[in-house]
mmCIF file of C-alpha atoms in Angstrom:
data_model
loop_
_atom_site.group_PDB
_atom_site.id
_atom_site.type_symbol
_atom_site.label_atom_id
_atom_site.label_comp_id
_atom_site.label_asym_id
_atom_site.label_seq_id
_atom_site.Cartn_x
_atom_site.Cartn_y
_atom_site.Cartn_z
ATOM 1 C CA MET A 13 51.586 -133.492 64.387
ATOM 2 C CA SER A 14 49.977 -132.732 67.756
ATOM 3 C CA LEU A 15 49.820 -135.308 70.530
ATOM 4 C CA THR A 16 46.018 -135.215 70.280
ATOM 5 C CA ALA A 17 46.058 -136.090 66.584
ATOM 6 C CA PHE A 18 48.620 -138.831 67.166
ATOM 7 C CA GLY A 19 46.528 -140.334 69.967
ATOM 8 C CA LEU A 20 43.411 -140.298 67.795
ATOM 9 C CA ILE A 21 45.291 -142.079 65.008
ATOM 10 C CA VAL A 22 46.675 -144.805 67.290
ATOM 11 C CA LEU A 23 43.246 -145.512 68.793
ATOM 12 C CA ALA A 24 41.673 -145.505 65.332
ATOM 13 C CA GLY A 25 44.357 -147.923 64.135
ATOM 14 C CA LEU A 26 43.551 -150.459 66.832
ATOM 15 C CA ILE A 27 39.826 -150.283 66.100
ATOM 16 C CA HIS A 28 40.422 -150.402 62.339
ATOM 17 C CA ALA A 29 42.557 -153.540 62.522
ATOM 18 C CA GLY A 30 39.942 -155.200 64.711
ATOM 19 C CA TRP A 31 36.969 -154.611 62.415
ATOM 20 C CA ASN A 32 38.961 -155.714 59.361
ATOM 21 C CA ILE A 33 39.659 -159.047 61.038
ATOM 22 C CA VAL A 34 35.925 -159.396 61.740
ATOM 23 C CA ALA A 35 35.130 -158.588 58.088
ATOM 24 C CA LYS A 36 37.700 -161.145 56.929
ATOM 25 C CA LYS A 37 36.118 -163.816 59.120
ATOM 26 C CA ALA A 38 32.663 -162.982 57.740
ATOM 27 C CA GLY A 39 33.822 -163.815 54.197
ATOM 28 C CA GLY A 40 31.123 -161.535 52.775
ATOM 29 C CA ASP A 41 30.617 -159.701 49.507
ATOM 30 C CA ALA A 42 28.623 -156.618 48.454
ATOM 31 C CA ARG A 43 25.663 -157.948 50.419
ATOM 32 C CA PHE A 44 27.726 -157.938 53.602
ATOM 33 C CA ALA A 45 28.679 -154.345 52.788
ATOM 34 C CA PHE A 46 24.947 -153.560 52.537
ATOM 35 C CA PHE A 47 24.239 -155.272 55.858
ATOM 36 C CA THR A 48 26.868 -153.176 57.633
ATOM 37 C CA ALA A 49 25.739 -149.934 55.977
ATOM 38 C CA PHE A 50 22.081 -150.656 56.766
ATOM 39 C CA ILE A 51 22.848 -151.374 60.427
ATOM 40 C CA MET A 52 25.007 -148.237 60.629
ATOM 41 C CA MET A 53 22.081 -146.182 59.335
ATOM 42 C CA GLY A 54 19.898 -147.252 62.253
ATOM 43 C CA LEU A 55 22.523 -147.710 64.957
ATOM 44 C CA TRP A 56 23.981 -144.219 64.599
ATOM 45 C CA ALA A 57 20.690 -142.454 63.752
ATOM 46 C CA PRO A 58 20.251 -140.746 67.170
ATOM 47 C CA LEU A 59 23.703 -139.170 66.988
ATOM 48 C CA GLY A 60 23.243 -138.233 63.319
ATOM 49 C CA TRP A 61 19.903 -136.592 64.065
ATOM 50 C CA TRP A 62 21.257 -134.745 67.105
ATOM 51 C CA LEU A 63 24.260 -133.282 65.280
ATOM 52 C CA GLY A 64 22.413 -132.691 62.024
ATOM 53 C CA ARG A 65 19.647 -130.496 63.436
ATOM 54 C CA GLY A 66 19.874 -127.085 61.818
ATOM 55 C CA VAL A 67 23.099 -128.048 60.000
ATOM 56 C CA VAL A 68 22.216 -130.416 57.173
ATOM 57 C CA ALA A 69 19.365 -128.164 56.013
ATOM 58 C CA ASN A 70 21.916 -125.395 55.388
ATOM 59 C CA TRP A 71 24.249 -127.491 53.271
ATOM 60 C CA GLY A 72 24.745 -126.303 49.715
ATOM 61 C CA THR A 73 25.922 -127.881 46.495
ATOM 62 C CA VAL A 74 29.520 -128.212 47.681
ATOM 63 C CA GLU A 75 28.641 -130.077 50.875
ATOM 64 C CA TRP A 76 26.194 -132.474 49.217
ATOM 65 C CA SER A 77 28.602 -133.120 46.351
ATOM 66 C CA LEU A 78 31.280 -134.102 48.854
ATOM 67 C CA VAL A 79 28.834 -136.392 50.708
ATOM 68 C CA VAL A 80 27.848 -138.171 47.479
ATOM 69 C CA ALA A 81 31.460 -138.471 46.285
ATOM 70 C CA SER A 82 32.538 -139.839 49.665
ATOM 71 C CA GLY A 83 29.698 -142.370 49.726
ATOM 72 C CA VAL A 84 30.439 -143.649 46.212
ATOM 73 C CA LEU A 85 34.175 -144.003 46.840
ATOM 74 C CA HIS A 86 33.599 -145.812 50.136
ATOM 75 C CA VAL A 87 31.323 -148.332 48.391
ATOM 76 C CA PHE A 88 33.982 -149.196 45.800
ATOM 77 C CA TYR A 89 36.624 -149.388 48.527
ATOM 78 C CA TYR A 90 34.667 -151.727 50.771
ATOM 79 C CA VAL A 91 33.371 -154.056 48.038
ATOM 80 C CA ILE A 92 36.837 -154.485 46.509
ATOM 81 C CA LEU A 93 38.373 -154.997 49.955
ATOM 82 C CA LEU A 94 35.859 -157.748 50.782
ATOM 83 C CA ARG A 95 36.492 -159.433 47.445
ATOM 84 C CA GLY A 96 40.220 -159.379 48.148
ATOM 85 C CA TYR A 97 39.637 -160.962 51.552
ATOM 86 C CA ARG A 98 37.726 -163.813 49.910
ATOM 87 C CA LYS A 99 40.497 -164.511 47.400
ATOM 88 C CA ALA A 100 43.699 -163.842 49.380
ATOM 89 C CA ASP A 101 45.204 -163.451 52.861
ATOM 90 C CA LEU A 102 44.298 -160.475 55.030
ATOM 91 C CA THR A 103 48.005 -160.030 55.810
ATOM 92 C CA VAL A 104 48.643 -159.384 52.094
ATOM 93 C CA VAL A 105 45.539 -157.433 51.057
ATOM 94 C CA TYR A 106 45.255 -155.273 54.172
ATOM 95 C CA PRO A 107 48.817 -153.901 54.321
ATOM 96 C CA LEU A 108 49.005 -153.244 50.580
ATOM 97 C CA ALA A 109 45.692 -151.413 50.688
ATOM 98 C CA ARG A 110 46.661 -149.438 53.766
ATOM 99 C CA GLY A 111 50.152 -148.652 52.427
ATOM 100 C CA SER A 112 49.437 -147.642 48.841
ATOM 101 C CA GLY A 113 46.409 -145.550 49.846
ATOM 102 C CA PRO A 114 48.173 -143.059 52.136
ATOM 103 C CA LEU A 115 51.150 -142.818 49.789
ATOM 104 C CA LEU A 116 48.880 -141.675 46.969
ATOM 105 C CA SER A 117 46.772 -139.391 49.164
ATOM 106 C CA SER A 118 49.889 -137.764 50.661
ATOM 107 C CA LEU A 119 51.239 -137.038 47.178
ATOM 108 C CA VAL A 120 47.912 -135.445 46.183
ATOM 109 C CA ALA A 121 47.851 -133.335 49.365
ATOM 110 C CA ILE A 122 51.401 -132.105 48.778
ATOM 111 C CA VAL A 123 51.113 -131.495 45.022
ATOM 112 C CA PHE A 124 47.549 -130.189 44.725
ATOM 113 C CA LEU A 125 46.477 -128.971 48.183
ATOM 114 C CA GLY A 126 49.654 -127.061 48.977
ATOM 115 C CA GLU A 127 50.716 -128.996 52.081
ATOM 116 C CA ARG A 128 54.394 -129.169 53.041
ATOM 117 C CA ILE A 129 56.366 -132.019 54.519
ATOM 118 C CA SER A 130 59.853 -132.147 56.082
ATOM 119 C CA ALA A 131 62.684 -134.505 55.169
ATOM 120 C CA LEU A 132 61.898 -136.502 58.318
ATOM 121 C CA GLY A 133 58.294 -136.727 57.174
ATOM 122 C CA VAL A 134 59.414 -138.057 53.782
ATOM 123 C CA ALA A 135 61.546 -140.656 55.567
ATOM 124 C CA GLY A 136 58.509 -141.577 57.630
ATOM 125 C CA ILE A 137 56.407 -142.160 54.514
ATOM 126 C CA ALA A 138 59.229 -144.287 53.073
ATOM 127 C CA GLY A 139 59.286 -146.366 56.270
ATOM 128 C CA VAL A 140 55.539 -146.889 56.101
ATOM 129 C CA VAL A 141 55.592 -147.915 52.442
ATOM 130 C CA GLY A 142 58.640 -150.164 52.854
ATOM 131 C CA GLY A 143 57.099 -151.884 55.846
ATOM 132 C CA VAL A 144 53.854 -152.426 53.983
ATOM 133 C CA PHE A 145 55.513 -154.164 51.072
ATOM 134 C CA LEU A 146 57.592 -156.278 53.445
ATOM 135 C CA ILE A 147 54.383 -157.394 55.117
ATOM 136 C CA ALA A 148 52.827 -158.105 51.734
ATOM 137 C CA GLY A 149 55.373 -160.789 50.987
ATOM 138 C CA GLY A 150 59.004 -159.989 51.503
ATOM 139 C CA PRO A 151 61.158 -163.166 51.384
ATOM 140 C CA GLY A 152 57.988 -165.231 51.165
ATOM 141 C CA LEU A 153 57.416 -164.028 47.616
ATOM 142 C CA LEU A 154 60.514 -165.951 46.492
ATOM 143 C CA ARG A 155 59.308 -169.136 48.128
ATOM 144 C CA ALA A 156 55.828 -168.619 46.722
ATOM 145 C CA ALA A 157 57.312 -168.564 43.230
ATOM 146 C CA ARG A 158 57.896 -172.336 43.545
ATOM 147 C CA ASP A 159 54.272 -172.978 44.451
ATOM 148 C CA PRO A 160 51.857 -171.948 41.675
ATOM 149 C CA ALA A 161 48.813 -171.907 43.981
ATOM 150 C CA ALA A 162 50.565 -169.778 46.615
ATOM 151 C CA ARG A 163 51.941 -167.476 43.917
ATOM 152 C CA ARG A 164 48.483 -166.919 42.440
ATOM 153 C CA ARG A 165 47.063 -166.195 45.879
ATOM 154 C CA VAL A 166 49.793 -163.658 46.655
ATOM 155 C CA HIS A 167 49.387 -161.998 43.249
ATOM 156 C CA LYS A 168 45.624 -161.725 43.724
ATOM 157 C CA GLY A 169 46.200 -160.211 47.132
ATOM 158 C CA MET A 170 48.580 -157.645 45.660
ATOM 159 C CA VAL A 171 46.157 -156.658 42.880
ATOM 160 C CA TYR A 172 43.194 -156.267 45.217
ATOM 161 C CA GLY A 173 45.324 -154.547 47.827
ATOM 162 C CA VAL A 174 46.653 -151.878 45.459
ATOM 163 C CA LEU A 175 43.233 -151.357 43.862
ATOM 164 C CA THR A 176 41.695 -150.917 47.300
ATOM 165 C CA GLY A 177 44.495 -148.492 48.134
ATOM 166 C CA ALA A 178 43.606 -146.329 45.148
ATOM 167 C CA PHE A 179 40.076 -145.906 46.476
ATOM 168 C CA ILE A 180 41.414 -145.270 49.987
ATOM 169 C CA ALA A 181 43.511 -142.446 48.543
ATOM 170 C CA ALA A 182 40.499 -141.032 46.704
ATOM 171 C CA TYR A 183 38.129 -140.972 49.667
ATOM 172 C CA THR A 184 40.884 -139.748 52.011
ATOM 173 C CA VAL A 185 41.475 -136.692 49.831
ATOM 174 C CA VAL A 186 37.743 -136.006 49.392
ATOM 175 C CA ASP A 187 36.933 -136.430 53.084
ATOM 176 C CA GLY A 188 40.058 -134.576 54.204
ATOM 177 C CA TYR A 189 39.091 -131.645 51.996
ATOM 178 C CA ALA A 190 35.552 -131.718 53.404
ATOM 179 C CA VAL A 191 36.522 -131.614 57.093
ATOM 180 C CA ARG A 192 39.655 -129.454 56.847
ATOM 181 C CA TRP A 193 38.793 -126.890 54.184
ATOM 182 C CA VAL A 194 34.976 -126.921 53.987
ATOM 183 C CA LEU A 195 34.774 -127.455 57.793
ATOM 184 C CA MET A 196 32.109 -130.141 57.635
ATOM 185 C CA SER A 197 31.417 -132.231 60.725
ATOM 186 C CA PRO A 198 33.365 -135.524 60.482
ATOM 187 C CA ILE A 199 30.483 -137.426 62.056
ATOM 188 C CA LEU A 200 27.853 -135.939 59.749
ATOM 189 C CA LEU A 201 30.013 -136.440 56.672
ATOM 190 C CA ASP A 202 30.409 -140.133 57.421
ATOM 191 C CA TYR A 203 26.824 -140.687 58.554
ATOM 192 C CA MET A 204 25.146 -138.927 55.618
ATOM 193 C CA GLY A 205 27.508 -140.654 53.193
ATOM 194 C CA ASN A 206 26.160 -143.920 54.577
ATOM 195 C CA PHE A 207 22.763 -143.237 52.977
ATOM 196 C CA VAL A 208 24.533 -143.110 49.621
ATOM 197 C CA ARG A 209 26.215 -146.437 50.383
ATOM 198 C CA VAL A 210 22.900 -148.082 51.298
ATOM 199 C CA ALA A 211 21.262 -146.878 48.069
ATOM 200 C CA LEU A 212 24.129 -148.103 45.881
ATOM 201 C CA LEU A 213 24.395 -151.496 47.581
ATOM 202 C CA ALA A 214 20.663 -152.273 47.797
ATOM 203 C CA PRO A 215 20.447 -153.855 44.290
ATOM 204 C CA SER A 216 22.970 -156.530 45.344
ATOM 205 C CA VAL A 217 20.447 -157.684 47.967
ATOM 206 C CA LEU A 218 17.243 -157.220 45.969
ATOM 207 C CA ARG A 219 18.476 -159.319 43.023
ATOM 208 C CA ASP A 220 18.339 -162.507 45.090
ATOM 209 C CA ARG A 221 16.459 -161.978 48.330
ATOM 210 C CA ALA A 222 16.493 -165.636 49.347
ATOM 211 C CA THR A 223 20.281 -165.825 49.225
ATOM 212 C CA ALA A 224 20.560 -162.429 50.901
ATOM 213 C CA TRP A 225 18.354 -163.635 53.754
ATOM 214 C CA ARG A 226 20.454 -166.773 54.193
ATOM 215 C CA LEU A 227 23.647 -164.687 54.266
ATOM 216 C CA TRP A 228 22.074 -162.261 56.703
ATOM 217 C CA GLN A 229 21.360 -165.102 59.128
ATOM 218 C CA GLN A 230 25.005 -166.181 58.885
ATOM 219 C CA GLN A 231 26.672 -162.770 58.930
ATOM 220 C CA TRP A 232 24.528 -160.357 60.934
ATOM 221 C CA ARG A 233 26.699 -160.619 64.059
ATOM 222 C CA HIS A 234 29.833 -159.764 62.074
ATOM 223 C CA ALA A 235 27.965 -156.960 60.298
ATOM 224 C CA LEU A 236 26.807 -155.546 63.625
ATOM 225 C CA MET A 237 30.365 -155.460 64.969
ATOM 226 C CA VAL A 238 31.685 -153.755 61.841
ATOM 227 C CA ALA A 239 28.785 -151.271 61.855
ATOM 228 C CA ALA A 240 29.411 -150.427 65.502
ATOM 229 C CA PHE A 241 33.170 -149.931 65.330
ATOM 230 C CA SER A 242 34.231 -148.976 61.794
ATOM 231 C CA PRO A 243 32.569 -145.510 61.879
ATOM 232 C CA VAL A 244 34.290 -144.778 65.198
ATOM 233 C CA ALA A 245 37.700 -145.564 63.722
ATOM 234 C CA TYR A 246 37.180 -143.414 60.653
ATOM 235 C CA VAL A 247 35.603 -140.466 62.465
ATOM 236 C CA LEU A 248 38.607 -140.388 64.804
ATOM 237 C CA VAL A 249 40.830 -140.124 61.718
ATOM 238 C CA LEU A 250 38.701 -137.298 60.314
ATOM 239 C CA TYR A 251 39.051 -135.392 63.575
ATOM 240 C CA ALA A 252 42.813 -135.961 63.389
ATOM 241 C CA MET A 253 42.753 -134.421 59.900
ATOM 242 C CA GLN A 254 41.374 -131.246 61.478
ATOM 243 C CA GLU A 255 44.364 -131.187 63.837
ATOM 244 C CA ALA A 256 47.206 -132.157 61.471
ATOM 245 C CA PRO A 257 48.075 -132.096 57.747
ATOM 246 C CA LEU A 258 46.429 -134.772 55.611
ATOM 247 C CA SER A 259 49.859 -135.731 54.221
ATOM 248 C CA HIS A 260 50.899 -136.704 57.767
ATOM 249 C CA VAL A 261 47.650 -138.239 58.990
ATOM 250 C CA ALA A 262 47.138 -140.557 56.003
ATOM 251 C CA PRO A 263 50.451 -142.478 56.377
ATOM 252 C CA ALA A 264 50.292 -142.360 60.187
ATOM 253 C CA ARG A 265 47.034 -144.323 60.027
ATOM 254 C CA GLU A 266 49.164 -147.314 59.099
ATOM 255 C CA VAL A 267 49.955 -147.831 62.762
ATOM 256 C CA SER A 268 46.958 -150.150 62.413
ATOM 257 C CA MET A 269 49.308 -152.532 60.598
ATOM 258 C CA LEU A 270 51.088 -153.214 63.896
ATOM 259 C CA PHE A 271 47.837 -154.587 65.261
ATOM 260 C CA ALA A 272 46.768 -156.308 62.033
ATOM 261 C CA ALA A 273 50.107 -158.083 61.598
ATOM 262 C CA LEU A 274 49.975 -159.481 65.125
ATOM 263 C CA LEU A 275 46.247 -160.122 65.471
ATOM 264 C CA GLY A 276 45.705 -161.266 61.897
ATOM 265 C CA GLY A 277 48.571 -163.724 61.963
ATOM 266 C CA HIS A 278 47.503 -165.139 65.317
ATOM 267 C CA LEU A 279 43.716 -165.219 64.924
ATOM 268 C CA LEU A 280 43.572 -166.167 61.246
ATOM 269 C CA GLY A 281 46.550 -168.535 61.180
ATOM 270 C CA GLU A 282 48.260 -166.792 58.255
ATOM 271 C CA GLY A 283 51.971 -167.522 57.774
ATOM 272 C CA GLU A 284 55.137 -165.413 57.397
ATOM 273 C CA ARG A 285 54.481 -163.820 60.750
ATOM 274 C CA GLY A 286 58.143 -162.902 61.315
ATOM 275 C CA SER A 287 58.612 -160.824 58.165
ATOM 276 C CA ARG A 288 55.189 -159.271 58.607
ATOM 277 C CA VAL A 289 55.918 -158.205 62.183
ATOM 278 C CA LEU A 290 59.249 -156.761 60.976
ATOM 279 C CA GLY A 291 57.351 -154.832 58.332
ATOM 280 C CA ALA A 292 54.928 -153.603 60.970
ATOM 281 C CA LEU A 293 57.867 -152.332 63.035
ATOM 282 C CA CYS A 294 59.111 -150.420 59.979
ATOM 283 C CA ILE A 295 55.673 -148.869 59.756
ATOM 284 C CA ALA A 296 55.774 -147.962 63.443
ATOM 285 C CA GLY A 297 59.135 -146.231 62.898
ATOM 286 C CA GLY A 298 57.718 -144.388 59.937
ATOM 287 C CA VAL A 299 54.707 -143.242 61.943
ATOM 288 C CA VAL A 300 56.972 -141.905 64.708
ATOM 289 C CA ALA A 301 59.005 -140.019 62.097
ATOM 290 C CA LEU A 302 55.813 -138.515 60.708
ATOM 291 C CA GLY A 303 54.762 -137.452 64.169
ATOM 292 C CA LEU A 304 58.094 -135.714 64.747
ATOM 293 C CA GLY A 305 58.347 -134.329 61.206
#
């Protein structure tokens, strides 16, 4: 992995952890996902128009199919993630989602896309996955077993985290294929996919406009922050995928867990900070191994 790709991933990780904390604080649902997608559509329109001139018109079936697939998968990912945040702790849902996703996407890249990985790289993936599951509970899972309410909350977090991870793996493979093999612009891929997200999420707002308006008044500031920063984080990752193998980039993204474990525990007041920081350090070691391997 080049130093450029590694730097992009670290910066993306910091931004990614930050906007997830904002989304957790918003406590939104599919309507919040629509708010963020709608704001993204307008906020990033000048850049999308500038880069898309003379490019989008030449896209064929392959490019548009990848845009639609990416948009659909991102909708499922974001809606399930938000639901998990409403029902469980960020420091359970987030690491499980971020850990299971790259594990699955790395396996797909190695088995089906022909990428290769060294023994050190395999050890790095193991460090990332082990750290993620430590953050998701670790010793706290045993103590939670004595408290039915805590146990249910942890179990819900695990279910939503792994389900979110499956969609992360799916869109990572689709988007990685688009930017690395089809050579699509990372910015255009993400921006045009946003139109798909807006169309799919619009019914959640139109079904009850009064409630949607009330939620908009409560959540628009959070939605604006997510809309401004989340595309930056993901586009940086897509550019990293052009520099390094997908099977390395996907797990290395979990450097964001270092920031989420520290910031999430401090800002959101979620417990088990010690074991979660230890898990984050395991992830950091795994990311370094991936960079070297």
